[in-house]
mmCIF file of C-alpha atoms and ligand atoms in Angstrom:
data_model
loop_
_atom_site.group_PDB
_atom_site.id
_atom_site.type_symbol
_atom_site.label_atom_id
_atom_site.label_comp_id
_atom_site.label_asym_id
_atom_site.label_seq_id
_atom_site.Cartn_x
_atom_site.Cartn_y
_atom_site.Cartn_z
ATOM 1 C CA MET A 1075 104.364 58.924 174.082
ATOM 2 C CA TYR A 1076 104.942 58.495 170.802
ATOM 3 C CA ARG A 1077 101.689 60.350 169.972
ATOM 4 C CA LEU A 1078 101.877 63.207 172.407
ATOM 5 C CA VAL A 1079 105.384 63.653 171.019
ATOM 6 C CA ASP A 1080 104.166 64.086 167.421
ATOM 7 C CA HIS A 1081 101.080 66.369 168.240
ATOM 8 C CA PHE A 1082 102.731 68.604 170.611
ATOM 9 C CA GLY A 1083 106.580 68.583 169.701
ATOM 10 C CA VAL A 1084 109.580 67.894 171.927
ATOM 11 C CA TYR A 1085 109.250 70.643 174.162
ATOM 12 C CA GLU A 1086 105.260 71.004 174.396
ATOM 13 C CA ALA A 1087 104.767 67.907 175.142
ATOM 14 C CA PRO A 1088 103.334 66.680 178.574
ATOM 15 C CA THR A 1089 104.410 64.933 181.159
ATOM 16 C CA LEU A 1090 103.024 61.585 181.842
ATOM 17 C CA TYR A 1091 101.697 59.670 184.876
ATOM 18 C CA MET A 1092 100.496 56.937 184.733
ATOM 19 C CA GLU A 1093 98.807 55.198 187.669
ATOM 20 C CA ASN A 1094 99.087 51.677 186.651
ATOM 21 C CA VAL A 1095 100.585 50.140 183.839
ATOM 22 C CA LYS A 1096 99.945 46.818 181.835
ATOM 23 C CA ILE A 1097 102.890 44.750 181.652
ATOM 24 C CA ASP A 1098 102.577 41.092 179.833
ATOM 25 C CA GLY A 1099 99.173 40.803 180.212
ATOM 26 C CA LYS A 1100 98.863 41.812 184.350
ATOM 27 C CA TRP A 1101 98.380 45.379 185.838
ATOM 28 C CA MET A 1102 101.293 46.695 187.638
ATOM 29 C CA LYS A 1103 101.099 49.592 190.671
ATOM 30 C CA GLY A 1104 102.925 52.916 189.428
ATOM 31 C CA PRO A 1105 103.282 56.005 189.454
ATOM 32 C CA VAL A 1106 105.002 56.025 186.373
ATOM 33 C CA ILE A 1107 106.858 58.879 185.715
ATOM 34 C CA SER A 1108 107.531 59.928 181.440
ATOM 35 C CA ASN A 1109 109.367 63.225 179.981
ATOM 36 C CA HIS A 1110 108.829 65.034 183.216
ATOM 37 C CA TYR A 1111 112.112 66.811 181.814
ATOM 38 C CA GLY A 1112 110.680 67.963 178.172
ATOM 39 C CA HIS A 1113 108.757 70.878 178.760
ATOM 40 C CA TRP A 1114 110.173 74.162 178.590
ATOM 41 C CA ASP A 1115 108.651 74.818 181.463
ATOM 42 C CA THR A 1116 110.867 72.010 183.499
ATOM 43 C CA LYS A 1117 114.120 73.716 182.376
ATOM 44 C CA CYS A 1118 112.768 76.742 185.653
ATOM 45 C CA LEU A 1119 111.239 73.802 187.456
ATOM 46 C CA VAL A 1120 114.266 72.242 188.579
ATOM 47 C CA PHE A 1121 116.022 74.749 189.943
ATOM 48 C CA GLY A 1122 112.837 75.960 192.018
ATOM 49 C CA MET A 1123 112.001 78.769 189.981
ATOM 50 C CA ASN A 1124 108.257 79.630 188.160
ATOM 51 C CA PRO A 1125 108.320 79.088 184.175
ATOM 52 C CA VAL A 1126 107.280 82.577 182.615
ATOM 53 C CA ALA A 1127 103.694 81.493 181.776
ATOM 54 C CA GLY A 1128 103.255 81.031 178.332
ATOM 55 C CA ASP A 1129 106.323 82.481 177.109
ATOM 56 C CA HIS A 1130 109.497 79.369 176.441
ATOM 57 C CA TYR A 1131 112.256 81.862 175.483
ATOM 58 C CA ALA A 1132 112.270 84.039 178.686
ATOM 59 C CA THR A 1133 111.604 80.894 180.374
ATOM 60 C CA TYR A 1134 114.640 79.835 178.826
ATOM 61 C CA TYR A 1135 116.652 82.715 179.570
ATOM 62 C CA LYS A 1136 115.544 82.985 183.500
ATOM 63 C CA THR A 1137 117.230 79.506 183.692
ATOM 64 C CA MET A 1138 120.170 80.480 181.826
ATOM 65 C CA ALA A 1139 120.048 83.743 184.098
ATOM 66 C CA ARG A 1140 120.487 81.887 187.142
ATOM 67 C CA VAL A 1141 122.574 78.972 186.013
ATOM 68 C CA GLU A 1142 125.143 82.351 185.384
ATOM 69 C CA GLN A 1143 124.496 83.456 188.758
ATOM 70 C CA ILE A 1144 125.540 79.963 189.952
ATOM 71 C CA LEU A 1145 128.560 79.277 187.967
ATOM 72 C CA GLU A 1146 132.209 80.620 189.697
ATOM 73 C CA LYS A 1147 134.545 82.724 187.182
ATOM 74 C CA GLY A 1148 132.533 80.036 184.527
ATOM 75 C CA VAL A 1149 133.178 77.278 186.736
ATOM 76 C CA PHE A 1150 130.421 75.060 188.907
ATOM 77 C CA PRO A 1151 131.309 75.874 192.242
ATOM 78 C CA GLU A 1152 131.435 72.843 194.810
ATOM 79 C CA GLN A 1153 130.650 72.524 198.207
ATOM 80 C CA PRO A 1154 130.172 69.817 201.254
ATOM 81 C CA TYR A 1155 127.202 67.232 201.248
ATOM 82 C CA ALA A 1156 125.914 66.011 204.274
ATOM 83 C CA GLU A 1157 126.020 61.889 205.435
ATOM 84 C CA VAL A 1158 122.365 61.277 206.836
ATOM 85 C CA THR A 1159 121.619 58.100 209.037
ATOM 86 C CA ALA A 1160 119.151 54.993 207.846
ATOM 87 C CA ALA A 1161 116.463 56.347 210.137
ATOM 88 C CA ARG A 1162 116.545 59.744 208.100
ATOM 89 C CA ALA A 1163 116.579 58.258 204.337
ATOM 90 C CA PRO A 1164 112.481 57.649 202.333
ATOM 91 C CA VAL A 1165 114.959 55.487 200.438
ATOM 92 C CA LYS A 1166 115.273 53.014 203.552
ATOM 93 C CA GLU A 1167 111.982 52.932 203.745
ATOM 94 C CA VAL A 1168 111.667 49.080 201.939
ATOM 95 C CA ILE A 1169 114.539 46.679 202.211
ATOM 96 C CA LEU A 1170 114.485 43.785 200.064
ATOM 97 C CA ARG A 1171 117.562 41.259 200.049
ATOM 98 C CA GLY A 1172 118.406 38.182 198.255
ATOM 99 C CA ASP A 1173 115.366 35.828 196.644
ATOM 100 C CA GLN A 1174 113.175 38.742 198.202
ATOM 101 C CA ILE A 1175 113.971 40.744 195.053
ATOM 102 C CA ASP A 1176 112.097 39.976 192.124
ATOM 103 C CA LEU A 1177 113.335 43.263 189.235
ATOM 104 C CA GLY A 1178 110.412 42.301 187.010
ATOM 105 C CA SER A 1179 107.553 43.237 190.140
ATOM 106 C CA PHE A 1180 108.356 46.993 189.419
ATOM 107 C CA PRO A 1181 106.483 48.612 186.422
ATOM 108 C CA PHE A 1182 110.096 48.809 184.698
ATOM 109 C CA LEU A 1183 108.510 49.237 180.885
ATOM 110 C CA TRP A 1184 109.488 48.018 177.013
ATOM 111 C CA SER A 1185 109.946 51.424 175.839
ATOM 112 C CA ASN A 1186 110.245 51.292 172.395
ATOM 113 C CA PRO A 1187 109.241 48.427 170.060
ATOM 114 C CA GLY A 1188 112.474 47.126 168.979
ATOM 115 C CA ASP A 1189 114.330 47.445 172.363
ATOM 116 C CA SER A 1190 115.621 44.109 173.670
ATOM 117 C CA GLY A 1191 113.316 43.826 176.749
ATOM 118 C CA ARG A 1192 112.208 45.658 178.962
ATOM 119 C CA TYR A 1193 114.767 48.069 181.417
ATOM 120 C CA VAL A 1194 115.888 50.218 184.050
ATOM 121 C CA ASN A 1195 116.558 53.209 181.886
ATOM 122 C CA SER A 1196 116.729 56.049 184.171
ATOM 123 C CA GLY A 1197 119.546 55.168 186.934
ATOM 124 C CA SER A 1198 122.431 56.807 187.717
ATOM 125 C CA VAL A 1199 125.364 53.944 187.900
ATOM 126 C CA HIS A 1200 127.634 54.484 191.399
ATOM 127 C CA THR A 1201 131.445 53.142 190.324
ATOM 128 C CA GLU A 1202 133.980 53.124 192.767
ATOM 129 C CA ASP A 1203 137.695 52.190 191.938
ATOM 130 C CA VAL A 1204 140.923 52.737 194.273
ATOM 131 C CA GLU A 1205 142.732 54.628 191.165
ATOM 132 C CA LEU A 1206 140.182 56.394 189.543
ATOM 133 C CA GLY A 1207 137.842 57.848 192.417
ATOM 134 C CA LYS A 1208 134.288 57.581 192.285
ATOM 135 C CA ASN A 1209 131.661 57.950 189.801
ATOM 136 C CA PHE A 1210 128.000 57.629 188.453
ATOM 137 C CA GLY A 1211 126.389 57.928 185.116
ATOM 138 C CA THR A 1212 123.810 56.848 183.008
ATOM 139 C CA TYR A 1213 124.235 53.806 181.180
ATOM 140 C CA ARG A 1214 121.044 51.838 180.365
ATOM 141 C CA CYS A 1215 120.157 48.397 182.119
ATOM 142 C CA GLU A 1216 118.718 45.728 180.789
ATOM 143 C CA ILE A 1217 116.450 43.181 182.608
ATOM 144 C CA LYS A 1218 117.739 40.130 182.247
ATOM 145 C CA GLY A 1219 116.015 37.863 185.495
ATOM 146 C CA PRO A 1220 114.790 38.840 188.901
ATOM 147 C CA ARG A 1221 118.219 39.681 190.228
ATOM 148 C CA MET A 1222 120.415 40.203 187.216
ATOM 149 C CA LEU A 1223 120.623 43.104 185.155
ATOM 150 C CA GLY A 1224 122.762 44.203 181.998
ATOM 151 C CA ILE A 1225 124.829 47.278 182.368
ATOM 152 C CA SER A 1226 125.885 48.916 179.290
ATOM 153 C CA PRO A 1227 128.334 51.855 179.682
ATOM 154 C CA GLU A 1228 129.770 52.909 176.199
ATOM 155 C CA PRO A 1229 133.570 52.321 175.484
ATOM 156 C CA ASN A 1230 135.970 55.269 177.663
ATOM 157 C CA GLN A 1231 132.823 56.286 179.767
ATOM 158 C CA SER A 1232 133.720 56.105 183.076
ATOM 159 C CA GLY A 1233 132.151 53.679 184.566
ATOM 160 C CA TRP A 1234 133.566 51.529 181.324
ATOM 161 C CA LYS A 1235 136.974 52.767 182.212
ATOM 162 C CA MET A 1236 136.259 51.512 185.788
ATOM 163 C CA PHE A 1237 135.576 47.782 184.816
ATOM 164 C CA MET A 1238 138.209 47.821 182.767
ATOM 165 C CA LYS A 1239 140.983 49.102 185.146
ATOM 166 C CA LYS A 1240 139.566 46.321 187.876
ATOM 167 C CA LYS A 1241 139.344 43.566 185.253
ATOM 168 C CA GLU A 1242 143.542 44.482 184.135
ATOM 169 C CA ARG A 1243 144.641 44.540 187.974
ATOM 170 C CA GLY A 1244 142.521 40.881 188.232
ATOM 171 C CA ASP A 1245 139.546 42.352 190.615
ATOM 172 C CA GLN A 1246 136.651 39.612 190.613
ATOM 173 C CA VAL A 1247 133.928 42.330 190.942
ATOM 174 C CA ALA A 1248 132.888 45.379 190.591
ATOM 175 C CA GLN A 1249 130.654 46.680 193.132
ATOM 176 C CA VAL A 1250 127.453 48.852 191.748
ATOM 177 C CA ALA A 1251 125.086 51.208 193.255
ATOM 178 C CA ILE A 1252 122.209 52.477 191.079
ATOM 179 C CA VAL A 1253 120.235 55.147 192.290
ATOM 180 C CA LEU A 1254 116.589 55.808 190.703
ATOM 181 C CA GLY A 1255 114.381 58.944 191.427
ATOM 182 C CA GLN A 1256 117.273 60.756 191.808
ATOM 183 C CA ASP A 1257 117.527 65.116 192.378
ATOM 184 C CA PRO A 1258 117.315 66.202 188.557
ATOM 185 C CA ILE A 1259 120.605 68.343 189.586
ATOM 186 C CA MET A 1260 122.018 64.874 190.297
ATOM 187 C CA TRP A 1261 120.398 63.898 187.026
ATOM 188 C CA VAL A 1262 121.881 66.440 184.641
ATOM 189 C CA VAL A 1263 125.660 65.643 186.207
ATOM 190 C CA SER A 1264 124.896 61.433 185.499
ATOM 191 C CA SER A 1265 124.007 61.985 182.047
ATOM 192 C CA SER A 1266 126.587 64.542 180.700
ATOM 193 C CA LYS A 1267 130.237 65.472 181.319
ATOM 194 C CA LEU A 1268 129.282 68.801 183.387
ATOM 195 C CA ALA A 1269 131.859 67.754 186.053
ATOM 196 C CA ARG A 1270 134.466 67.148 183.900
ATOM 197 C CA GLY A 1271 136.636 64.626 185.148
ATOM 198 C CA LYS A 1272 135.722 65.316 188.933
ATOM 199 C CA THR A 1273 135.480 62.548 191.486
ATOM 200 C CA ASP A 1274 133.363 63.695 193.589
ATOM 201 C CA GLU A 1275 130.026 64.403 191.722
ATOM 202 C CA TYR A 1276 127.703 64.774 195.069
ATOM 203 C CA ARG A 1277 130.180 68.200 196.025
ATOM 204 C CA MET A 1278 129.272 69.944 192.718
ATOM 205 C CA VAL A 1279 125.498 68.727 192.804
ATOM 206 C CA SER A 1280 124.999 70.053 196.518
ATOM 207 C CA ALA A 1281 126.871 73.472 195.051
ATOM 208 C CA ILE A 1282 124.416 73.447 192.297
ATOM 209 C CA ARG A 1283 121.277 72.793 194.584
ATOM 210 C CA GLY A 1284 122.468 75.667 196.993
ATOM 211 C CA LYS A 1285 121.809 72.956 199.841
ATOM 212 C CA PRO A 1286 123.979 70.011 200.865
ATOM 213 C CA ILE A 1287 122.710 66.693 199.281
ATOM 214 C CA GLU A 1288 121.989 64.311 201.958
ATOM 215 C CA LEU A 1289 123.306 60.950 201.543
ATOM 216 C CA VAL A 1290 122.956 57.399 203.626
ATOM 217 C CA LYS A 1291 125.072 54.479 203.255
ATOM 218 C CA CYS A 1292 124.331 51.321 201.101
ATOM 219 C CA GLU A 1293 123.464 48.229 203.114
ATOM 220 C CA THR A 1294 125.607 46.013 201.081
ATOM 221 C CA LEU A 1295 128.300 48.286 199.905
ATOM 222 C CA ASP A 1296 131.065 50.814 200.937
ATOM 223 C CA MET A 1297 129.250 53.373 199.178
ATOM 224 C CA LEU A 1298 126.869 56.814 199.746
ATOM 225 C CA ILE A 1299 123.537 57.303 197.834
ATOM 226 C CA PRO A 1300 121.082 59.409 198.367
ATOM 227 C CA ALA A 1301 118.743 59.774 200.994
ATOM 228 C CA HIS A 1302 115.735 60.877 199.065
ATOM 229 C CA ALA A 1303 115.900 58.835 195.787
ATOM 230 C CA GLU A 1304 112.950 56.662 195.269
ATOM 231 C CA MET A 1305 115.324 53.402 194.745
ATOM 232 C CA VAL A 1306 118.705 51.630 194.861
ATOM 233 C CA ILE A 1307 119.574 48.622 193.506
ATOM 234 C CA GLU A 1308 122.464 46.959 194.897
ATOM 235 C CA GLY A 1309 125.232 44.613 193.305
ATOM 236 C CA GLU A 1310 128.452 43.585 191.798
ATOM 237 C CA VAL A 1311 129.486 42.590 188.038
ATOM 238 C CA PRO A 1312 131.527 39.687 188.375
ATOM 239 C CA LEU A 1313 134.435 40.245 185.971
ATOM 240 C CA ASP A 1314 136.138 37.218 186.033
ATOM 241 C CA GLN A 1315 133.125 35.535 183.806
ATOM 242 C CA ALA A 1316 131.893 35.461 180.034
ATOM 243 C CA MET A 1317 130.138 38.806 179.332
ATOM 244 C CA LYS A 1318 126.862 38.346 177.845
ATOM 245 C CA PRO A 1319 124.536 40.213 174.972
ATOM 246 C CA GLU A 1320 122.635 43.239 175.437
ATOM 247 C CA GLY A 1321 120.193 45.305 173.295
ATOM 248 C CA PRO A 1322 118.925 46.195 170.638
ATOM 249 C CA PHE A 1323 117.719 49.845 172.226
ATOM 250 C CA GLY A 1324 116.840 52.455 171.010
ATOM 251 C CA GLU A 1325 118.633 55.561 171.172
ATOM 252 C CA ARG A 1326 118.428 59.097 171.184
ATOM 253 C CA TYR A 1327 117.398 61.114 167.844
ATOM 254 C CA GLY A 1328 115.302 57.906 167.026
ATOM 255 C CA TYR A 1329 118.087 55.448 165.955
ATOM 256 C CA MET A 1330 118.134 51.603 167.075
ATOM 257 C CA GLY A 1331 121.650 51.479 168.900
ATOM 258 C CA GLN A 1332 122.720 47.664 167.428
ATOM 259 C CA LYS A 1333 122.750 44.719 169.710
ATOM 260 C CA LYS A 1334 126.381 44.462 171.510
ATOM 261 C CA ASP A 1335 127.267 40.642 171.944
ATOM 262 C CA GLU A 1336 129.654 41.453 174.752
ATOM 263 C CA ASN A 1337 128.427 43.088 177.780
ATOM 264 C CA PHE A 1338 129.119 43.635 181.732
ATOM 265 C CA TRP A 1339 126.417 42.681 184.226
ATOM 266 C CA MET A 1340 124.980 42.376 187.611
ATOM 267 C CA ASN A 1341 123.799 40.105 190.382
ATOM 268 C CA VAL A 1342 121.469 42.436 192.228
ATOM 269 C CA ASN A 1343 121.959 41.282 196.275
ATOM 270 C CA CYS A 1344 119.864 44.335 198.016
ATOM 271 C CA VAL A 1345 117.189 46.480 196.971
ATOM 272 C CA THR A 1346 116.111 49.634 198.983
ATOM 273 C CA HIS A 1347 112.949 51.758 198.480
ATOM 274 C CA ARG A 1348 110.508 54.166 199.115
ATOM 275 C CA ARG A 1349 106.789 53.043 200.166
ATOM 276 C CA ASN A 1350 105.371 53.074 197.035
ATOM 277 C CA PRO A 1351 108.364 54.325 195.005
ATOM 278 C CA TRP A 1352 107.650 56.618 191.809
ATOM 279 C CA ILE A 1353 109.631 54.709 188.621
ATOM 280 C CA VAL A 1354 110.851 56.994 186.459
ATOM 281 C CA ASN A 1355 110.449 55.796 182.442
ATOM 282 C CA ILE A 1356 113.427 57.427 179.749
ATOM 283 C CA TYR A 1357 111.473 56.919 176.684
ATOM 284 C CA ALA A 1358 114.692 56.864 174.896
ATOM 285 C CA GLY A 1359 115.012 58.319 171.607
ATOM 286 C CA VAL A 1360 111.140 59.929 171.745
ATOM 287 C CA THR A 1361 111.437 62.332 174.383
ATOM 288 C CA ARG A 1362 114.137 65.088 175.819
ATOM 289 C CA GLY A 1363 116.796 63.178 178.254
ATOM 290 C CA PHE A 1364 117.735 65.876 180.962
ATOM 291 C CA PRO A 1365 117.829 69.379 181.506
ATOM 292 C CA THR A 1366 120.375 70.912 179.667
ATOM 293 C CA ALA A 1367 120.721 74.760 180.612
ATOM 294 C CA PRO A 1368 123.586 73.740 183.119
ATOM 295 C CA LEU A 1369 125.883 72.709 180.555
ATOM 296 C CA GLU A 1370 124.855 75.464 177.735
ATOM 297 C CA GLN A 1371 125.216 78.112 180.259
ATOM 298 C CA LEU A 1372 128.757 76.437 180.589
ATOM 299 C CA SER A 1373 129.522 76.756 176.745
ATOM 300 C CA LEU A 1374 128.113 79.953 176.527
ATOM 301 C CA SER A 1375 130.271 81.359 179.358
ATOM 302 C CA THR A 1376 133.900 79.924 178.277
ATOM 303 C CA MET A 1377 132.717 80.910 174.606
ATOM 304 C CA GLN A 1378 132.041 85.147 176.171
ATOM 305 C CA ARG A 1379 135.608 84.469 177.450
ATOM 306 C CA PHE A 1380 137.216 84.816 173.752
ATOM 307 C CA VAL A 1381 133.941 86.171 171.627
ATOM 308 C CA PRO A 1382 132.500 88.405 174.629
ATOM 309 C CA ASN A 1383 129.984 89.398 172.463
ATOM 310 C CA ALA A 1384 128.213 85.943 171.965
ATOM 311 C CA ARG A 1385 124.403 86.506 174.014
ATOM 312 C CA MET A 1386 122.498 82.855 174.133
ATOM 313 C CA ILE A 1387 123.007 79.809 172.547
ATOM 314 C CA HIS A 1388 121.254 76.361 172.206
ATOM 315 C CA SER A 1389 121.702 73.187 171.451
ATOM 316 C CA PRO A 1390 118.386 71.551 169.948
ATOM 317 C CA VAL A 1391 117.493 67.970 171.264
ATOM 318 C CA GLU A 1392 115.904 66.879 167.848
ATOM 319 C CA ALA A 1393 119.441 67.508 166.102
ATOM 320 C CA THR A 1394 122.984 66.037 167.233
ATOM 321 C CA GLY A 1395 126.304 68.149 166.980
ATOM 322 C CA LEU A 1396 124.104 71.575 165.905
ATOM 323 C CA THR A 1397 124.243 74.318 168.425
ATOM 324 C CA ILE A 1398 122.889 77.925 167.594
ATOM 325 C CA VAL A 1399 124.696 81.079 168.980
ATOM 326 C CA SER A 1400 123.168 84.436 168.953
ATOM 327 C CA PHE A 1401 125.690 87.307 169.092
ATOM 328 C CA LYS A 1402 125.058 91.042 169.582
ATOM 329 C CA LYS A 1403 126.550 92.372 166.104
HETATM 330 C C1 FMN B 1989 118.645 58.376 178.759
HETATM 331 C C2 FMN B 1989 119.734 58.852 179.011
HETATM 332 C C3 FMN B 1989 121.014 56.838 178.688
HETATM 333 C C4 FMN B 1989 122.136 57.312 178.244
HETATM 334 N N1 FMN B 1989 122.358 55.912 178.054
HETATM 335 C C5 FMN B 1989 123.793 55.544 178.230
HETATM 336 C C6 FMN B 1989 124.244 54.406 178.386
HETATM 337 O O1 FMN B 1989 123.385 53.519 178.132
HETATM 338 N N2 FMN B 1989 125.408 54.390 177.931
HETATM 339 C C7 FMN B 1989 126.487 54.873 178.312
HETATM 340 O O2 FMN B 1989 127.681 54.821 178.051
HETATM 341 N N3 FMN B 1989 125.974 56.456 177.673
HETATM 342 C C8 FMN B 1989 124.698 56.716 178.230
HETATM 343 N N4 FMN B 1989 123.987 58.230 178.133
HETATM 344 C C9 FMN B 1989 124.955 59.243 178.241
HETATM 345 C C10 FMN B 1989 125.746 59.178 179.724
HETATM 346 O O3 FMN B 1989 125.348 59.388 180.500
HETATM 347 C C11 FMN B 1989 127.149 60.358 179.604
HETATM 348 O O4 FMN B 1989 127.523 60.157 178.499
HETATM 349 C C12 FMN B 1989 127.190 60.641 180.623
HETATM 350 O O5 FMN B 1989 128.368 61.914 180.962
HETATM 351 C C13 FMN B 1989 128.214 59.527 181.354
HETATM 352 O O6 FMN B 1989 128.937 59.590 182.578
HETATM 353 P P1 FMN B 1989 130.247 59.903 183.061
HETATM 354 O O7 FMN B 1989 130.504 60.825 182.151
HETATM 355 O O8 FMN B 1989 130.754 59.027 184.317
HETATM 356 O O9 FMN B 1989 130.595 58.236 182.404
HETATM 357 C C14 FMN B 1989 122.628 58.405 178.632
HETATM 358 C C15 FMN B 1989 122.515 59.508 178.831
HETATM 359 C C16 FMN B 1989 120.631 59.840 178.841
HETATM 360 C C17 FMN B 1989 120.873 60.915 179.337
#
């Protein structure tokens, strides 16, 4: 992946589909998918549209126009989701409980040479709280044992606030479900502040997708997760026990995130997955993390309310805090 990005650039490097991968000297069955949000063309593809062949500007503008159509008065609308039974949920094709679970037996990768180990790094981490509501967010999860994962929401992320609130209240555990291989729109919402504090992000995902997202109950938790995901990891974060060290881990823009001395961790009680699940690996710091057009169009629409001659906006992934805007002068 490093070589492909060096050779083709971040926006042109192809998606990798790896049928088998070798981990610790042993071959493991994939497939592992990487960089499927990197190429310009995927901007269109995640909205079910064809890219404009060979013209990445046109592809980008087409996606932005689609997102503009979805926005209602400059905000993303909401619509109800649907609940289905386990029999209609591919994510329940295989159910593993207790000692049947070995996270190391799935092809989760050691992505960057400086990382502390193998990570589940493409999960939407679901948490719920009686006061704070529901949330899912993308937080990296270090594999610490066959049934143990680190969970890394940074301070003040929604997941972190929920864990801290429960700790203050004296709760002993926080329930967590990690969804892998989710709808790309869910991945955008999970990886960004697009929902701006809304407590039912699935309603927004359904509206952007244009149809109700199908959800199903977890096996061991009172939570709803997408029926069509590839895998769900269910478990509990102990809040009355010592935290554990985590990292370092390669971050966006090619820097190493430093090792944390104290980090939340989770006991895994159940894993459900499709037969032959696809594992998505994010090479953090090397490839683009998620499709950004929904965020960019939201910013553009907001800006156009007070700068009506703003025409187009783009935040390049190679630099943090840089946004380029074009105006009709
Ligand atoms: C690939 C990827 C990995 C990320 N890893 C983390 C992480 O480990 N911890 C974190 O706090 N945010 C991480 N983020 C950013 C959050 O997902 C983002 O800030 C999101 O808004 C968090 O959800 P929340 O707003 O519901 O807390 C990551 C984003 C991406 C795309």
